[in-house]
Short mmCIF file of C-alpha atoms in Angstrom, two decimals:
data_model
loop_
_atom_site.label_atom_id
_atom_site.label_comp_id
_atom_site.label_asym_id
_atom_site.label_seq_id
_atom_site.Cartn_x
_atom_site.Cartn_y
_atom_site.Cartn_z
CA MET A 1 0.02 0.03 -0.01
CA SER A 2 2.67 2.56 0.88
CA LYS A 3 4.66 1.52 -2.14
CA GLU A 4 1.82 2.41 -4.52
CA ASN A 5 0.61 5.68 -3.05
CA GLU A 6 3.30 7.97 -1.60
CA LYS A 7 0.89 10.55 -0.28
CA THR A 8 -0.93 8.27 2.18
CA ILE A 9 0.50 5.71 4.49
CA GLY A 10 -0.78 2.91 6.60
CA ARG A 11 -1.95 3.08 10.15
CA ARG A 12 1.17 1.63 11.66
CA GLU A 13 3.47 4.02 9.81
CA PHE A 14 1.33 6.93 10.74
CA LEU A 15 1.28 5.94 14.47
CA SER A 16 5.07 5.52 14.53
CA SER A 17 5.61 8.95 12.92
CA ALA A 18 3.27 10.44 15.38
CA ALA A 19 5.20 8.95 18.22
CA VAL A 20 8.38 10.54 16.95
CA LEU A 21 6.58 13.92 16.83
CA THR A 22 5.41 13.57 20.43
CA ALA A 23 8.87 12.57 21.53
CA THR A 24 10.12 16.02 20.23
CA ILE A 25 7.89 17.89 22.81
CA PRO A 26 10.38 17.63 25.70
CA LEU A 27 13.06 18.76 23.36
CA ALA A 28 11.04 21.77 22.35
CA LEU A 29 10.29 22.66 26.00
CA THR A 30 13.93 22.53 27.10
CA LEU A 31 14.85 24.72 23.99
CA THR A 32 12.36 27.38 25.04
CA LYS A 33 13.53 27.29 28.58
CA SER A 34 17.08 27.92 27.71
CA LEU A 35 16.11 30.71 25.23
CA GLY A 36 13.77 32.48 27.68
CA ALA A 37 16.19 32.51 30.62
CA SER A 38 16.03 35.95 32.33
CA PRO A 39 15.36 38.36 29.42
CA LEU A 40 16.16 41.20 31.68
CA LYS A 41 19.58 39.96 32.80
CA SER A 42 21.12 41.04 29.46
CA ASP A 43 24.24 42.22 31.21
CA ARG A 44 26.07 41.37 28.04
CA MET A 45 28.25 44.11 27.00
CA PRO A 46 30.60 44.56 24.08
CA GLY A 47 34.11 43.45 25.06
CA ALA A 48 36.56 45.86 26.62
CA SER A 49 38.64 46.32 23.42
CA ALA A 50 37.93 49.47 21.53
CA SER A 51 37.34 47.68 18.24
CA ALA A 52 34.37 45.71 19.82
CA ILE A 53 32.65 48.87 21.12
CA ARG A 54 29.91 49.84 18.66
CA ASN A 55 29.99 53.24 17.11
CA VAL A 56 26.75 54.88 18.15
CA PRO A 57 26.12 57.78 15.86
CA VAL A 58 24.66 60.90 17.46
CA ASP A 59 22.75 63.89 16.00
CA SER A 60 24.90 66.85 16.77
CA GLY A 61 28.54 66.58 16.45
CA VAL A 62 29.39 65.68 20.06
CA GLY A 63 31.74 62.82 20.57
CA THR A 64 30.60 59.33 19.70
CA LEU A 65 30.61 56.59 22.37
CA GLU A 66 33.86 55.30 20.96
CA GLU A 67 35.58 58.58 21.03
CA GLU A 68 34.47 59.46 24.52
CA LEU A 69 35.39 56.10 25.94
CA ALA A 70 38.79 56.29 24.38
CA LYS A 71 39.39 59.82 25.75
CA ALA A 72 38.45 58.69 29.16
CA GLY A 73 40.92 55.82 28.92
CA PHE A 74 38.50 53.02 28.70
CA LYS A 75 40.96 50.82 26.70
CA GLY A 76 42.23 47.96 28.69
CA ALA A 77 39.67 48.16 31.42
CA THR A 78 38.47 44.93 33.02
CA LYS A 79 35.01 44.22 34.17
CA SER A 80 34.94 43.80 37.87
CA ARG A 81 32.37 43.27 40.63
CA GLN A 82 34.44 45.35 42.90
CA VAL A 83 32.86 48.30 41.25
CA LYS A 84 29.34 48.28 42.81
CA LEU A 85 26.99 49.80 40.37
CA ARG A 86 23.39 50.19 41.48
CA VAL A 87 20.74 51.30 39.02
CA PRO A 88 17.12 50.35 38.66
CA THR A 89 16.19 47.66 36.23
CA ILE A 90 13.32 49.67 34.96
CA ALA A 91 13.41 53.49 35.23
CA GLU A 92 10.04 55.05 36.12
CA ASN A 93 11.07 58.29 34.54
CA GLY A 94 13.90 58.68 32.07
CA ALA A 95 14.58 62.19 33.45
CA ILE A 96 15.25 60.86 36.98
CA VAL A 97 17.32 57.68 36.92
CA PRO A 98 19.24 57.14 40.26
CA VAL A 99 22.80 55.93 39.63
CA GLN A 100 24.95 54.81 42.63
CA VAL A 101 28.56 53.81 42.40
CA ASP A 102 30.74 52.43 45.17
CA ALA A 103 34.39 51.67 44.29
CA GLY A 104 36.01 50.97 47.70
CA PRO A 105 38.34 53.18 49.64
CA ALA A 106 38.99 56.53 48.19
CA SER A 107 42.80 56.36 48.91
CA LYS A 108 43.14 53.89 45.97
CA VAL A 109 40.85 55.61 43.51
CA LYS A 110 41.83 58.47 41.19
CA LYS A 111 38.58 59.14 39.47
CA ILE A 112 35.22 57.61 38.41
CA SER A 113 33.59 58.26 35.06
CA ILE A 114 29.97 57.42 34.33
CA PHE A 115 28.80 56.77 30.71
CA ILE A 116 25.30 56.38 29.54
CA ASP A 117 25.74 54.73 26.13
CA LYS A 118 22.78 56.03 24.08
CA ASN A 119 22.75 59.62 25.34
CA PRO A 120 23.71 62.31 22.87
CA THR A 121 26.80 62.99 25.18
CA PRO A 122 27.65 59.57 26.52
CA LEU A 123 30.09 60.81 29.15
CA ALA A 124 27.73 61.89 31.86
CA ILE A 125 29.99 62.97 34.80
CA THR A 126 33.59 62.52 35.99
CA ILE A 127 34.43 62.68 39.78
CA ASN A 128 37.94 63.22 41.00
CA TYR A 129 38.59 61.84 44.45
CA LYS A 130 41.07 62.57 47.25
CA PRO A 131 41.86 60.26 50.32
CA ASP A 132 39.78 62.61 52.46
CA ASN A 133 36.76 61.29 50.83
CA GLY A 134 36.93 58.08 52.82
CA LYS A 135 35.01 55.98 50.28
CA ALA A 136 34.83 56.41 46.49
CA TYR A 137 31.07 56.83 46.57
CA PHE A 138 28.76 58.60 44.25
CA ASN A 139 24.99 58.84 44.03
CA ALA A 140 22.99 61.17 41.70
CA ARG A 141 20.01 61.35 39.57
CA MET A 142 20.73 61.25 35.85
CA ARG A 143 18.86 61.75 32.50
CA MET A 144 18.60 58.87 30.10
CA LYS A 145 17.31 59.39 26.58
CA LYS A 146 16.42 55.73 25.93
CA THR A 147 16.99 52.20 27.14
CA SER A 148 20.73 51.69 27.25
CA ASN A 149 23.69 50.51 29.27
CA VAL A 150 25.01 52.62 32.09
CA ARG A 151 28.83 52.09 32.68
CA ALA A 152 30.99 53.25 35.52
CA LEU A 153 34.73 53.33 34.80
CA VAL A 154 37.04 53.49 37.84
CA VAL A 155 40.62 54.61 37.30
CA MET A 156 42.81 53.61 40.17
CA LYS A 157 45.93 55.56 41.39
CA ASN A 158 48.16 52.64 40.41
CA GLY A 159 46.93 52.97 36.79
CA SER A 160 44.63 50.01 36.66
CA LYS A 161 41.11 50.30 35.27
CA LEU A 162 37.98 48.61 36.29
CA TYR A 163 34.52 48.96 35.02
CA ASN A 164 30.94 47.59 35.54
CA SER A 165 27.89 48.16 33.42
CA LYS A 166 24.17 47.48 33.65
CA LEU A 167 21.18 47.77 31.42
CA VAL A 168 18.46 50.20 32.35
CA LYS A 169 15.04 50.13 30.63
CA VAL A 170 13.41 53.58 30.20
CA THR A 171 9.67 53.42 29.83
CA ILE A 172 7.03 55.98 28.80
CA GLY A 173 5.05 55.55 31.92
CA GLY A 174 1.43 55.48 32.60
CA CYS A 175 -1.09 58.18 32.20
CA GLY A 176 0.69 61.47 32.21
CA MET B 1 9.02 76.86 42.27
CA ALA B 2 11.84 78.12 44.47
CA ALA B 3 14.29 80.55 42.83
CA ILE B 4 17.31 79.21 40.69
CA GLY B 5 20.37 78.98 42.81
CA LYS B 6 18.81 77.93 46.13
CA SER B 7 20.38 74.76 47.64
CA ILE B 8 20.29 72.47 50.57
CA ILE B 9 23.14 70.52 52.14
CA SER B 10 22.33 67.67 54.45
CA THR B 11 24.89 65.52 56.28
CA LYS B 12 24.56 62.25 57.98
CA THR B 13 27.31 60.41 59.88
CA ARG B 14 27.33 56.67 59.62
CA GLY B 15 30.22 54.95 61.28
CA ASP B 16 33.41 56.54 60.08
CA LEU B 17 31.90 58.20 56.99
CA VAL B 18 29.87 61.41 56.65
CA TYR B 19 27.38 61.23 53.76
CA VAL B 20 27.02 64.62 52.14
CA ARG B 21 23.82 65.15 50.15
CA THR B 22 23.16 68.28 48.28
CA ILE B 23 20.61 69.62 45.91
CA LEU B 24 20.38 72.79 43.81
CA ILE B 25 17.42 74.40 42.13
CA HIS B 26 18.38 74.73 38.52
CA PRO B 27 16.51 74.15 35.30
CA GLN B 28 19.20 72.13 33.60
CA HIS B 29 18.47 72.99 29.94
CA THR B 30 20.25 70.48 27.64
CA GLY B 31 19.91 72.64 24.54
CA ARG B 32 17.90 70.00 22.75
CA ALA B 33 14.45 70.67 24.01
CA LYS B 34 11.97 73.03 22.28
CA ASP B 35 9.91 75.67 24.09
CA LYS B 36 6.28 74.65 23.67
CA LYS B 37 5.06 78.23 23.08
CA THR B 38 7.77 79.64 20.77
CA LYS B 39 8.75 76.37 19.17
CA ARG B 40 12.36 77.41 19.30
CA LEU B 41 15.29 75.42 20.92
CA ILE B 42 15.86 76.49 24.48
CA PRO B 43 19.57 77.36 24.75
CA GLU B 44 21.69 75.13 26.90
CA LEU B 45 22.26 76.10 30.50
CA TYR B 46 23.42 73.38 32.84
CA VAL B 47 25.70 72.80 35.77
CA ASN B 48 29.06 71.78 34.52
CA ARG B 49 31.45 72.03 37.53
CA ILE B 50 30.89 71.09 41.12
CA THR B 51 33.55 71.54 43.89
CA VAL B 52 33.37 70.28 47.31
CA LYS B 53 35.71 71.82 49.96
CA ASN B 54 36.42 70.69 53.46
CA GLY B 55 37.77 73.33 55.79
CA GLY B 56 38.95 75.35 52.85
CA LYS B 57 40.73 72.64 51.06
CA VAL B 58 39.36 71.12 47.84
CA VAL B 59 38.34 67.52 48.36
CA THR B 60 36.21 66.56 45.37
CA THR B 61 35.73 68.08 41.96
CA MET B 62 33.24 66.95 39.36
CA ASN B 63 32.88 67.73 35.63
CA ALA B 64 29.35 67.11 34.44
CA GLY B 65 27.57 67.19 31.09
CA ALA B 66 23.92 67.92 30.75
CA ALA B 67 23.08 64.46 32.04
CA LEU B 68 22.28 65.55 35.61
CA SER B 69 18.55 65.74 36.02
CA GLN B 70 16.62 68.94 36.71
CA ASN B 71 17.29 70.31 40.18
CA PRO B 72 20.51 68.21 40.40
CA TYR B 73 21.14 65.92 43.40
CA ILE B 74 24.54 64.77 44.35
CA GLU B 75 25.72 62.58 47.25
CA ILE B 76 29.35 61.81 48.17
CA THR B 77 31.15 60.83 51.36
CA LEU B 78 33.90 62.35 53.56
CA SER B 79 35.97 60.77 56.20
CA ALA B 80 34.22 61.48 59.54
CA SER B 81 37.47 62.21 61.39
CA LYS B 82 38.55 64.82 58.88
CA ALA B 83 35.19 66.52 58.15
CA SER B 84 34.86 69.97 59.53
CA ARG B 85 33.08 72.66 57.45
CA ILE B 86 31.80 71.46 54.09
CA GLN B 87 31.40 73.98 51.25
CA VAL B 88 29.72 73.13 47.93
CA THR B 89 30.20 75.21 44.85
CA TRP B 90 28.05 74.79 41.74
CA ARG B 91 29.00 76.40 38.48
CA ASP B 92 26.98 76.39 35.32
CA THR B 93 27.63 76.93 31.71
CA SER B 94 26.83 80.68 31.82
CA GLY B 95 29.59 81.14 34.40
CA LYS B 96 27.28 81.87 37.39
CA SER B 97 28.15 79.99 40.57
CA TRP B 98 26.43 79.40 43.87
CA ASN B 99 27.85 78.50 47.27
CA ASN B 100 26.41 76.72 50.23
CA SER B 101 28.19 75.51 53.33
CA LYS B 102 27.41 73.51 56.45
CA SER B 103 29.41 72.58 59.53
CA VAL B 104 29.40 68.93 60.52
CA MET C 1 -7.70 3.57 6.36
CA LYS C 2 -5.45 6.05 4.59
CA TYR C 3 -3.42 8.56 6.62
CA PRO C 4 -1.30 11.61 5.35
CA LYS C 5 2.39 10.89 5.27
CA LEU C 6 4.24 12.71 8.15
CA THR C 7 7.26 14.19 6.40
CA LEU C 8 10.10 15.88 8.19
CA GLY C 9 8.56 19.19 7.34
CA MET C 10 5.34 18.32 9.05
CA ILE C 11 7.20 17.30 12.15
CA PHE C 12 9.08 20.59 12.32
CA LEU C 13 5.82 22.45 11.82
CA GLY C 14 4.29 20.41 14.65
CA VAL C 15 7.08 21.36 17.00
CA LEU C 16 6.53 25.06 16.20
CA ILE C 17 2.75 24.79 16.90
CA ILE C 18 3.52 23.16 20.20
CA ILE C 19 5.93 25.95 21.20
CA ALA C 20 3.31 28.53 20.28
CA PHE C 21 0.38 27.13 22.05
CA VAL C 22 1.40 24.73 24.69
CA VAL C 23 4.39 26.49 26.16
CA PRO C 24 3.22 29.43 28.38
CA PRO C 25 4.47 33.03 27.36
CA LEU C 26 7.67 34.14 28.95
CA PRO C 27 7.08 36.04 32.23
CA ALA C 28 7.77 39.76 31.62
CA GLN C 29 8.42 42.19 34.38
CA LYS C 30 5.15 44.01 34.94
CA GLY C 31 6.29 47.20 36.39
CA ILE C 32 8.87 48.94 38.43
CA SER C 33 9.87 46.89 41.50
CA LYS C 34 9.48 48.42 45.03
CA LYS C 35 13.22 48.42 45.40
CA ASP C 36 13.77 50.48 42.27
CA LEU C 37 11.06 52.84 43.42
CA ALA C 38 12.69 53.25 46.83
CA GLN C 39 15.95 54.15 45.09
CA THR C 40 14.32 56.68 42.82
CA LYS C 41 12.51 58.38 45.64
CA GLY C 42 15.53 58.31 47.91
CA GLY C 43 17.73 61.33 48.09
CA LEU C 44 16.82 64.98 48.79
CA ASN C 45 13.42 66.23 47.74
CA PRO C 46 13.40 69.63 45.88
CA GLY C 47 10.02 70.24 47.48
CA GLU C 48 11.86 70.94 50.67
CA LEU C 49 12.87 74.19 49.17
CA ASP C 50 9.32 75.14 48.54
CA LYS C 51 8.66 74.48 52.21
CA GLU C 52 11.27 77.02 53.10
CA GLY C 53 9.84 79.43 50.58
CA GLY C 54 6.54 79.05 52.25
CA LYS C 55 7.99 79.74 55.58
CA ASP C 56 9.44 83.03 54.27
CA LEU C 57 6.02 84.00 52.91
CA PHE C 58 4.42 83.13 56.23
CA ASN C 59 6.71 85.56 58.08
CA LYS C 60 6.50 88.27 55.51
CA VAL C 61 4.61 91.42 56.41
CA ASP C 62 2.00 92.05 53.61
CA GLY C 63 -1.04 94.04 52.98
CA LYS C 64 -2.66 97.17 54.42
CA ALA C 65 -2.90 95.90 57.99
CA LYS C 66 0.92 95.67 58.12
CA LYS C 67 0.84 92.21 59.66
CA SER C 68 2.15 88.85 58.60
CA CYS C 69 0.54 85.41 59.12
CA ALA C 70 3.05 84.80 61.91
CA SER C 71 1.70 87.92 63.81
CA CYS C 72 -1.54 86.05 64.70
CA HIS C 73 -0.69 82.47 64.31
CA THR C 74 1.45 81.90 67.37
CA LYS C 75 0.82 79.68 70.31
CA SER C 76 -0.60 82.40 72.43
CA GLY C 77 -1.88 84.64 69.68
CA PRO C 78 -5.52 85.05 68.43
CA GLY C 79 -5.05 82.74 65.47
CA LYS C 80 -3.46 79.90 67.57
CA SER C 81 -0.57 77.83 66.41
CA LEU C 82 -1.08 76.07 63.09
CA LYS C 83 0.59 72.87 64.12
CA GLY C 84 -1.67 69.97 63.35
CA LYS C 85 -4.40 72.09 61.90
CA ALA C 86 -3.92 71.06 58.32
CA ALA C 87 -4.80 67.49 59.22
CA THR C 88 -8.45 68.39 59.57
CA TYR C 89 -8.95 70.28 56.34
CA PRO C 90 -11.15 70.51 54.18
CA LYS C 91 -13.69 71.45 56.79
CA TYR C 92 -16.63 73.82 57.66
CA VAL C 93 -15.26 76.99 59.19
CA GLY C 94 -17.88 78.74 61.29
CA MET C 95 -16.66 82.28 60.73
CA THR C 96 -16.82 81.90 56.95
CA LYS C 97 -20.08 79.92 56.90
CA LYS C 98 -18.62 77.64 54.03
CA VAL C 99 -16.65 74.50 53.71
CA GLN C 100 -13.14 75.61 53.09
CA SER C 101 -10.02 73.91 51.76
CA LEU C 102 -6.60 75.04 52.97
CA GLN C 103 -6.11 77.23 49.93
CA THR C 104 -9.43 79.02 50.14
CA MET C 105 -8.95 79.62 53.90
CA ILE C 106 -5.50 81.10 53.23
CA ASN C 107 -7.06 83.56 50.84
CA TYR C 108 -9.90 84.42 53.25
CA CYS C 109 -7.39 85.15 55.93
CA ARG C 110 -5.34 87.36 53.52
CA VAL C 111 -8.37 89.36 52.45
CA ASN C 112 -9.91 89.85 55.80
CA ALA C 113 -7.09 89.82 58.38
CA LEU C 114 -4.08 91.06 56.41
CA LYS C 115 -6.11 93.31 54.01
CA ALA C 116 -3.91 91.98 51.21
CA LYS C 117 -4.69 90.71 47.75
CA LYS C 118 -5.60 87.04 47.26
CA TYR C 119 -3.00 84.63 46.02
CA ASN C 120 -3.72 83.17 42.62
CA LEU C 121 -4.84 79.63 43.43
CA LYS C 122 -2.86 78.16 40.54
CA LYS C 123 0.44 79.79 41.09
CA ASP C 124 3.68 79.16 43.06
CA LYS C 125 3.05 81.37 46.17
CA MET C 126 -0.10 79.61 47.08
CA MET C 127 1.68 76.23 46.51
CA GLN C 128 4.58 77.19 48.80
CA MET C 129 2.28 78.41 51.45
CA VAL C 130 0.22 75.26 51.45
CA THR C 131 3.38 73.18 51.49
CA TYR C 132 4.60 74.92 54.59
CA ILE C 133 1.33 74.88 56.44
CA LYS C 134 0.81 71.19 55.68
CA SER C 135 4.39 70.35 56.73
CA LEU C 136 3.53 71.80 60.19
CA SER C 137 1.31 68.83 60.67
CA ASN C 138 4.02 66.25 59.76
CA GLY C 139 3.79 63.21 61.96
CA LYS C 140 0.08 63.84 62.86
CA ARG C 141 -2.61 61.68 61.31
CA VAL C 142 -5.11 62.81 58.75
CA ASN C 143 -8.33 63.55 60.67
CA VAL C 144 -11.17 64.75 58.51
CA LYS C 145 -14.49 64.76 60.23
CA VAL C 146 -17.86 65.07 58.50
CA LYS C 147 -20.41 66.26 60.94
CA HIS C 148 -21.87 69.52 59.85
CA PRO C 149 -24.65 69.33 57.28
CA LYS C 150 -22.69 71.43 54.84
CA GLU C 151 -19.72 69.12 55.21
CA LYS C 152 -22.01 66.18 54.46
CA ALA C 153 -23.25 67.87 51.38
CA ALA C 154 -19.74 68.57 50.25
CA LEU C 155 -18.70 64.98 50.74
CA LYS C 156 -21.72 63.80 48.72
CA LEU C 157 -20.79 66.25 45.91
CA GLY C 158 -17.21 64.92 46.05
CA GLU C 159 -18.37 61.42 45.74
CA ILE C 160 -20.41 62.22 42.68
CA VAL C 161 -17.50 63.98 41.00
CA PHE C 162 -15.34 60.93 41.79
CA LYS C 163 -17.67 58.38 40.40
CA GLN C 164 -19.15 60.32 37.47
CA ARG C 165 -18.01 59.20 34.12
CA ARG C 166 -17.19 62.20 31.96
CA GLY C 167 -15.30 63.29 28.95
CA GLN C 168 -13.95 61.86 25.71
CA ARG C 169 -12.82 58.60 27.20
CA ASN C 170 -15.84 57.98 29.35
CA LEU C 171 -13.70 57.66 32.35
CA SER C 172 -14.17 58.49 35.96
CA CYS C 173 -11.70 58.71 38.87
CA GLU C 174 -13.29 55.49 40.31
CA ILE C 175 -12.54 53.37 37.21
CA CYS C 176 -8.71 53.78 37.37
CA HIS C 177 -8.25 54.18 41.06
CA VAL C 178 -10.84 51.74 42.42
CA LYS C 179 -12.13 49.24 39.88
CA GLU C 180 -8.92 48.84 37.88
CA ALA C 181 -6.56 49.51 40.72
CA LYS C 182 -3.46 47.44 41.14
CA LYS C 183 -3.28 46.81 37.44
CA TYR C 184 -0.49 48.18 35.26
CA LEU C 185 -0.78 50.93 32.75
CA ARG C 186 2.41 51.07 30.62
CA MET C 187 4.65 49.65 33.33
CA GLN C 188 3.20 51.99 36.00
CA ILE C 189 0.85 50.75 38.63
CA LEU C 190 -2.57 52.27 39.14
CA LYS C 191 -2.79 53.19 42.79
CA LYS C 192 -5.75 52.96 45.16
CA LEU C 193 -6.00 56.39 46.67
CA LYS C 194 -5.91 55.02 50.31
CA GLY C 195 -3.09 57.12 51.77
CA ALA C 196 -2.56 59.56 48.83
CA SER C 197 -3.68 62.76 50.41
CA ALA C 198 -1.31 62.39 53.34
CA HIS C 199 1.81 63.23 51.38
CA TRP C 200 0.54 65.96 49.10
CA PRO C 201 1.69 68.65 48.12
CA ASP C 202 4.12 66.63 46.15
CA TYR C 203 7.18 67.34 43.91
CA ARG C 204 6.26 65.91 40.55
CA THR C 205 9.46 64.62 38.83
CA LYS C 206 7.93 64.69 35.39
CA LYS C 207 7.19 68.43 35.65
CA GLY C 208 10.13 69.41 37.89
CA LYS C 209 7.83 71.38 40.25
CA THR C 210 5.78 71.00 43.40
CA PHE C 211 1.96 70.95 43.03
CA THR C 212 -0.95 70.93 45.45
CA ILE C 213 -3.50 68.08 45.32
CA GLU C 214 -6.08 70.16 43.50
CA ARG C 215 -3.59 71.04 40.77
CA ARG C 216 -2.79 67.30 40.39
CA PHE C 217 -6.57 66.65 40.03
CA GLN C 218 -6.70 69.12 37.18
CA GLN C 219 -3.65 67.44 35.51
CA CYS C 220 -5.23 63.98 35.94
CA MET C 221 -8.51 65.33 34.38
CA LYS C 222 -6.59 66.66 31.46
CA ASN C 223 -4.85 63.39 30.87
CA ALA C 224 -8.13 61.51 31.09
CA ARG C 225 -9.68 63.95 28.59
CA MET C 226 -12.24 65.34 31.04
CA SER C 227 -13.21 68.89 31.36
CA ILE C 228 -11.15 70.51 34.01
CA LEU C 229 -12.83 71.67 37.26
CA LYS C 230 -11.92 75.13 38.74
CA ILE C 231 -9.76 75.12 41.80
CA GLY C 232 -11.63 76.48 44.86
CA SER C 233 -15.01 75.62 43.30
CA PRO C 234 -17.48 73.56 45.52
CA ALA C 235 -16.94 70.50 43.17
CA MET C 236 -13.18 70.58 43.62
CA ILE C 237 -13.43 71.20 47.43
CA GLY C 238 -15.91 68.28 47.60
CA LEU C 239 -13.53 66.14 45.62
CA GLU C 240 -10.63 67.01 47.85
CA LEU C 241 -12.75 66.30 50.97
CA TYR C 242 -13.68 62.87 49.53
CA VAL C 243 -10.12 61.90 48.66
CA THR C 244 -8.65 63.26 51.89
CA LYS C 245 -11.24 61.22 53.97
CA LEU C 246 -9.97 58.09 52.23
CA ALA C 247 -6.62 58.78 53.87
CA ASN C 248 -7.97 59.16 57.45
CA GLY C 249 -5.54 57.68 59.94
CA LYS C 250 -2.46 57.99 57.72
CA LYS C 251 0.54 59.89 59.00
CA ILE C 252 1.15 63.17 57.17
CA LYS C 253 4.52 63.55 55.57
CA ALA C 254 4.64 66.63 53.24
CA PRO C 255 6.14 67.41 50.81
CA GLY C 256 6.51 64.00 48.97
CA MET C 257 7.75 63.01 45.67
CA VAL C 258 5.80 61.29 42.88
CA ARG C 259 6.27 60.85 39.16
#
């Protein structure tokens, strides 16, 4: 029967093919689980080398992200959890996004630079520290134009550079 | 709203650190927003330099772009054993500057 | 019985259909978490500067009688201290024979006691004065009583304004803030107005200014495409009385900070 007519098959062949199909269900489920893991934890960031940093074009002739990072000495910085960067996952209002940076004792830190990648001027603020500060701590409210990474670059007195970055989602907000 | 240039300094000692919080009333125009009535771009006017002095000596300096939000708020720390009289100076792109000080 | 041949293509299609219908949608974050909100509202509040501005206005000598508010409103003075008084407003004030909100009462005092001009109900001076007087009741609990027949009438009017569906979108305050409360509107939660009145006047971060609760009502009405009621009108005073009564028992902490 299956030899004569290729479009239709017998009951047994149909049942065995259906069994194969059913067996793929657990495979499909595990696939979606791994794809859907924490969509908000996209902490992924372009690598530290300048060539991997994407060139974000801006509208009015102020430095691009790549230029500003290079000027601030981002090249060769390593990502480190020692730089405690605290930002909200979702910003209620893009005009008021709290950014908190804590980089350990101030005697070891020279300066901290904060970048907001997709702003027209990515370099937001630079703070120069002295040992009298006690702790290299900074907390402020910033403006963000759209959803983007917020990076904190810490330049130590011994020349080493550490950074940390997190993604902040900027929403339109409810009524008004 | 309160007049431009008014500011508050508040200090809180926790352990061996003094947390200095300060806020300034300032419109922080980025130069990219349009006036709703005249439809023209509002010229930029934002705080670009903040200096914190302790007992007359400069402790912290900050160079900022237009990214600080309206009525900018800043918080830094000082070593509690060394903190005496804190003075904060804000300067904006037009050259105007405002001072405020507080003794710990 | 003849069955269709299950080719590889059909198996692939079947897998996709299973993913689409059987697997539940990925959980998305509904709105801003409490931790993030706490971080946003932390820090100094620019509304504090309006409180200080209000204090200056309170102490300023103004008007033909050459007095300031502070001349009468002292502990032993004829006006008595204003500490804790804002917690009972809006209320019926015997000497005016009307139900007054804080703002209308301030203007009554200015016209009759100071012999000065009224403050414009929409502008900053009134907002600073209200912020200062409300802050004198910080720590006390909202205590609005409805006993006098005029107060009862105002409460009833406020309830009607709260529940009446009006405007282009056929919305009422009740729909968003009672019936659909606790749901999310573009990542922002719709709040039940339980303790709202206790922290107004608030600094609105979106506008970069402090506003009184009646001004916020007007801004809400504009967003909901309803016709805007006039500040100081009986309908607005009734609405303020209704919303403040919902906050009875909550501790006052003015000025606050909201979006």
